[in-house]
CSV table of C-alpha atoms and ligand atoms in Angstrom, one decimal:
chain,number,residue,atom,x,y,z
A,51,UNK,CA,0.0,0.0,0.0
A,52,UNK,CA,2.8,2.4,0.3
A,53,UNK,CA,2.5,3.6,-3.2
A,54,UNK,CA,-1.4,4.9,-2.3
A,55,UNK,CA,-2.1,7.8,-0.3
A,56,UNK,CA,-5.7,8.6,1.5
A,57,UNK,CA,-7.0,12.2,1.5
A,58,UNK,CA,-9.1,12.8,4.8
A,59,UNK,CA,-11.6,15.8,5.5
A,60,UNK,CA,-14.0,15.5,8.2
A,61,UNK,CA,-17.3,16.7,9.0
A,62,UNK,CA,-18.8,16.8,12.8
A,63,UNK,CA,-21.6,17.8,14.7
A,64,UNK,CA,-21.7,19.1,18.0
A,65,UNK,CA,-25.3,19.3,19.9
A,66,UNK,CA,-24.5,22.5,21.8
A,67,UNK,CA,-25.1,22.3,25.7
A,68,UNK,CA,-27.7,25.2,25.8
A,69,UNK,CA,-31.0,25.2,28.2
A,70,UNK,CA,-33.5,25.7,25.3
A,71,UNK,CA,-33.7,24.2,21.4
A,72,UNK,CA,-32.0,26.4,18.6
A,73,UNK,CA,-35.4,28.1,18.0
A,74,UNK,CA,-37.7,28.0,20.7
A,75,UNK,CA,-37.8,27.4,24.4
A,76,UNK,CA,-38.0,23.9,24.5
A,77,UNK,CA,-35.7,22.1,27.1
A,78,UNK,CA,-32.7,20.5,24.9
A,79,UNK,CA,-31.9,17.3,26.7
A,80,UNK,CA,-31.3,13.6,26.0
A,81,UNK,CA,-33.7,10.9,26.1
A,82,UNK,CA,-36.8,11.5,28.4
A,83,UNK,CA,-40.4,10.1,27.1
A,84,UNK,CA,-40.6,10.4,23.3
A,85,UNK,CA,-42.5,13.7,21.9
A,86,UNK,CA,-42.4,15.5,25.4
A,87,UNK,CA,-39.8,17.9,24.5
A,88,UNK,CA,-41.3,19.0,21.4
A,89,UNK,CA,-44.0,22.4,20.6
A,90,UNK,CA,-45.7,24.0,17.2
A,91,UNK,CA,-42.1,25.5,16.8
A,92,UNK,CA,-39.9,22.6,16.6
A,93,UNK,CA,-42.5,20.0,14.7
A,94,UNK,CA,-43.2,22.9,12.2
A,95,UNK,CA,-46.7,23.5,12.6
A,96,UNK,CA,-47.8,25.9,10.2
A,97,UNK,CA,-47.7,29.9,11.5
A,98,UNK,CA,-45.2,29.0,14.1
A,99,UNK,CA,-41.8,31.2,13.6
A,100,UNK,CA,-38.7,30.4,14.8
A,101,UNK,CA,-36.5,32.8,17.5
A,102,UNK,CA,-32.8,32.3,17.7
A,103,UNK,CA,-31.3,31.0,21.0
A,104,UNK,CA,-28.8,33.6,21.6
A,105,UNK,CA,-26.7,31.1,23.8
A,106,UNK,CA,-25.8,29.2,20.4
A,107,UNK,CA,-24.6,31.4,18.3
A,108,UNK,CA,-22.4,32.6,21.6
A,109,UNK,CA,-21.0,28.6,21.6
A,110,UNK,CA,-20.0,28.4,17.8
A,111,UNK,CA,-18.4,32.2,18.2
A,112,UNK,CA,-16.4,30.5,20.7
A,113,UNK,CA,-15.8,27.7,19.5
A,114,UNK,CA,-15.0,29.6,15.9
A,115,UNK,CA,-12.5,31.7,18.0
A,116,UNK,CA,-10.6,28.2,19.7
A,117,UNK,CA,-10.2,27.7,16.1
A,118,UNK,CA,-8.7,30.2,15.1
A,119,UNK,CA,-11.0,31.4,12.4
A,120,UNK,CA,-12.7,34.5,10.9
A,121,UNK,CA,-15.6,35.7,12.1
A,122,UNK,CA,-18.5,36.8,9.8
A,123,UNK,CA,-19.4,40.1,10.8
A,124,UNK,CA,-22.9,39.3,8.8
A,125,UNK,CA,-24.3,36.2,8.8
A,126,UNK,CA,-27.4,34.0,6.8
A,127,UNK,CA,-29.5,31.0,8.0
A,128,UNK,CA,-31.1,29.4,4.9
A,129,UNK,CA,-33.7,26.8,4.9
A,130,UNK,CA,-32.2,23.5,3.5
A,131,UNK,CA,-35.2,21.4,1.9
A,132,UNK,CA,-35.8,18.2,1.6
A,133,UNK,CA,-38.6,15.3,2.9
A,134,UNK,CA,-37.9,13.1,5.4
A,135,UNK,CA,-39.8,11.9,8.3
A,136,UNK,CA,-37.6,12.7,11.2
A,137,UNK,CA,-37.7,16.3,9.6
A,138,UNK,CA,-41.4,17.8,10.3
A,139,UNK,CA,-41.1,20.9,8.6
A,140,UNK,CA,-39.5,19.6,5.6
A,141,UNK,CA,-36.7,21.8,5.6
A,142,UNK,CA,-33.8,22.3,8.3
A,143,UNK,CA,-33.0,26.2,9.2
A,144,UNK,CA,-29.1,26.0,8.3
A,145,UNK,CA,-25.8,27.9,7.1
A,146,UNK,CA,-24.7,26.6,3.9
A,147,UNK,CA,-24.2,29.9,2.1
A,148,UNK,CA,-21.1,32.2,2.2
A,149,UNK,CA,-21.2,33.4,5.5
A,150,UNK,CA,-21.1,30.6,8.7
A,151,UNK,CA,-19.7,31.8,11.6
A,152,UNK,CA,-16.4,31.0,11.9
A,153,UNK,CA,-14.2,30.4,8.8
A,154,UNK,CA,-10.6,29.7,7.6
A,155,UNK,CA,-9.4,28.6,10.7
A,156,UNK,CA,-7.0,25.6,11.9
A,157,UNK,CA,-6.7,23.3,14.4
A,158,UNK,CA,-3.0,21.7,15.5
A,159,UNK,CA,-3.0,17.7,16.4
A,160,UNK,CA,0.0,15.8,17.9
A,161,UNK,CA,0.6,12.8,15.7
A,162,UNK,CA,3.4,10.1,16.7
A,163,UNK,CA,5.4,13.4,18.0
A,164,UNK,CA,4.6,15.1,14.9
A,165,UNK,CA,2.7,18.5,14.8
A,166,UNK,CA,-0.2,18.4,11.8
A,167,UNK,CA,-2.0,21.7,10.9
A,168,UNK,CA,-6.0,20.5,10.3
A,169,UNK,CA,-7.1,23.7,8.7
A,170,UNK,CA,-10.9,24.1,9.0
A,171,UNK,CA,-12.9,25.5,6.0
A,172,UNK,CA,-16.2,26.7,8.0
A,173,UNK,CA,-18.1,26.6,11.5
A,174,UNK,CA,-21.3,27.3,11.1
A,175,UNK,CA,-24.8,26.6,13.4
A,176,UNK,CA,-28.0,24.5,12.2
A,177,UNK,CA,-30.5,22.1,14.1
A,178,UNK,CA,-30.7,18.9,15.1
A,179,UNK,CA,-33.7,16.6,13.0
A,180,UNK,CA,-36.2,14.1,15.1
A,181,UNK,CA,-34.9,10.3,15.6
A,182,UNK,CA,-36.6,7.1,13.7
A,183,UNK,CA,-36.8,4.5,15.7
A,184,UNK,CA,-37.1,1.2,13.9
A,185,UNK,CA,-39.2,-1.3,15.8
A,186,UNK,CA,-39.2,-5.1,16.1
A,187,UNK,CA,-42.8,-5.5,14.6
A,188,UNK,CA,-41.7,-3.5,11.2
A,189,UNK,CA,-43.2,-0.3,11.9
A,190,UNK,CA,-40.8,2.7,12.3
A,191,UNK,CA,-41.9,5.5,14.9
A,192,UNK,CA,-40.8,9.0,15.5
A,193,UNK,CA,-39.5,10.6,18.3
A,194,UNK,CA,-39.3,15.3,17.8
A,195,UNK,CA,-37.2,15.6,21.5
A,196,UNK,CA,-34.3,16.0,19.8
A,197,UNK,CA,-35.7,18.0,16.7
A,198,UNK,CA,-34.3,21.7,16.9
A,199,UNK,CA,-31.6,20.6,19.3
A,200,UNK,CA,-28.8,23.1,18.0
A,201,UNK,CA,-26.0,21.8,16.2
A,202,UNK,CA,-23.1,23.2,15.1
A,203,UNK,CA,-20.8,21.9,12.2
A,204,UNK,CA,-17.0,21.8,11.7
A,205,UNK,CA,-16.0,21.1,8.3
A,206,UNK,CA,-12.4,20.8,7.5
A,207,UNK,CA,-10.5,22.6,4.5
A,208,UNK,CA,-10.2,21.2,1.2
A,209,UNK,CA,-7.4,20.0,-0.1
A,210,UNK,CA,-7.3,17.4,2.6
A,211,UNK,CA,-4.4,18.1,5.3
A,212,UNK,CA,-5.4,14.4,7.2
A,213,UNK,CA,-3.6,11.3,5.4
A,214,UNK,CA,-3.5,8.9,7.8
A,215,UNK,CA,-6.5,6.9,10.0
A,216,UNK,CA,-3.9,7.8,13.3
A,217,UNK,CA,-4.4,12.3,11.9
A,218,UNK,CA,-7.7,11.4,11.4
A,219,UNK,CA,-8.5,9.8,14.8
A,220,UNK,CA,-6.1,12.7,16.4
A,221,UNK,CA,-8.0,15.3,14.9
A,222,UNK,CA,-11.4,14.3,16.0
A,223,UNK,CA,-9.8,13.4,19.8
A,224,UNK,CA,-7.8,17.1,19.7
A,225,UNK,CA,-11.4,18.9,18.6
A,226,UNK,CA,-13.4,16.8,20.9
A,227,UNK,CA,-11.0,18.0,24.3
A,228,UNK,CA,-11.7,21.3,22.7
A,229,UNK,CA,-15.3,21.4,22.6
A,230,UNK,CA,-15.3,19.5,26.0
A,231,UNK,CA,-13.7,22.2,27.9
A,232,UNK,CA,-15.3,25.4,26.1
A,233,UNK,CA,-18.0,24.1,27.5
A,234,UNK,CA,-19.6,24.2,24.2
A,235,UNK,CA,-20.6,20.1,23.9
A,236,UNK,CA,-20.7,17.3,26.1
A,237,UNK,CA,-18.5,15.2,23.3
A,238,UNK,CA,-20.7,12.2,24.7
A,239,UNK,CA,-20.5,10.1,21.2
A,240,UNK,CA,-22.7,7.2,22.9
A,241,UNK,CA,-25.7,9.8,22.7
A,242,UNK,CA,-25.2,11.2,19.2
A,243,UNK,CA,-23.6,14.6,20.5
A,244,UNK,CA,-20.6,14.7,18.6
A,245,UNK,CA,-21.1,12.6,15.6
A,246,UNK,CA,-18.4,12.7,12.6
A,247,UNK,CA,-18.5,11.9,8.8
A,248,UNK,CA,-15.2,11.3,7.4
A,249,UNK,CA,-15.0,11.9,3.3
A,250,UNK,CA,-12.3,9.7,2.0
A,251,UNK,CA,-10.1,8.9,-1.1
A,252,UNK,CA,-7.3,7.5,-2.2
A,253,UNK,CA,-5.0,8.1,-5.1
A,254,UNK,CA,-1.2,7.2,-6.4
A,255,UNK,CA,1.6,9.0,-3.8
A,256,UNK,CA,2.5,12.3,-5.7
A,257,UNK,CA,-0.7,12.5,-8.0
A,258,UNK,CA,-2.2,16.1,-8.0
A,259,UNK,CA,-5.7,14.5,-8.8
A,260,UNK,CA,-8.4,13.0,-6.2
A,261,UNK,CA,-9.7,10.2,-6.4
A,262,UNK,CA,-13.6,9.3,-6.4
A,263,UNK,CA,-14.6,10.6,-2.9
A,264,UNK,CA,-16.9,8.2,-0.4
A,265,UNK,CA,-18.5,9.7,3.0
A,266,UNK,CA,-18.8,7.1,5.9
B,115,ZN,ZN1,-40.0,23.4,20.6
């Protein structure tokens, strides 16, 4: 294998320890009895309108800052659409646009004694969807506690600076302590707080091309 080089970037999410939900004053906790947590806000009943949790956006600008990025002096929540059931009001109230939060920043990780600059394309804030729970007679049920749970997104930079599974599992340990003692995220992975999506490829050592990219 030592002629084939991986190329690494990294997606997570962080449920942010806040009180309330990203857009209304629902208590953002884990577990409890399903749909208890939930109001016309965060199930998207129609004439309900969102207010942002203040408390959030304070978390990513922290976080953004750890991070060393730019912040966006401006910044846009869009409405991602698409159908699905754990997602009542068909879209999810997002930053994909131009302007997340925190941007260009980087992150350093110890690696066997070496020091590896992650740099980090864009920080940005969304909300968390609803759960499907898949049950033994065949029937799937939903649970909206978590739905509007806010959720903030780290996305490293591309070109990929992570090569290796060991930078890749240093990264996400490094940013994990981070987030841990900002006080920004619990980092409890066994709950779905912090959950990551590598994007992976591989190509010929010293090619200037990618290869065909695969998200796990
Ligand atoms: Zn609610």
């Amino acid at each position: 294998m030592a002629e084939w080089e991986a190329c690494i970037g990294m997606e997570v999410h962080a449920e942010l320890l806040t009180e309330s939900k990203m857009f209304c004053s629902c208590a953002n906790a884990f577990g409890g009895e399903p749909n208890t947590r939930c109001c016309p806000v965060c199930t998207g009943m129609p004439g309900s309108l969102p207010v942002m949790n203040k408390r959030a956006v304070e978390m990513v600008l922290r976080t953004a800052l750890a991070l060393n990025c730019e912040i966006s002096m401006t910044s846009i929540f869009h409405r991602k659409n698409y159908f699905y059931p754990d997602l009542p009001k068909n879209y999810q109230i997002s930053q994909y646009g131009d302007t997340p939060i925190g941007k260009r920043g980087w992150l350093v990780v110890l690696v066997n004694g070496r020091l590896v600059r992650v740099h980090i394309r864009r920080v940005h804030l969304e909300e968390d969807t609803g759960k499907l729970f898949h049950l033994p007679t065949g029937e799937s049920a939903v649970d909206y506690n978590r739905s509007g749970v806010p959720l903030m997104e780290i996305v490293t930079e591309f070109p990929p600076d992570m090569h290796t599974a060991e930078e890749a599992r240093a990264y996400l340990e490094t940013l994990r302590s981070v987030l841990v003692y900002l006080g920004v995220c619990d980092g409890r992975m066994e709950q779905g707080s912090l959950r990551c999506e590598p994007n992976l490829s591989v190509r010929p050592r010293g090619s200037d091309t990618f290869g065909v990219k695969t998200e796990l």
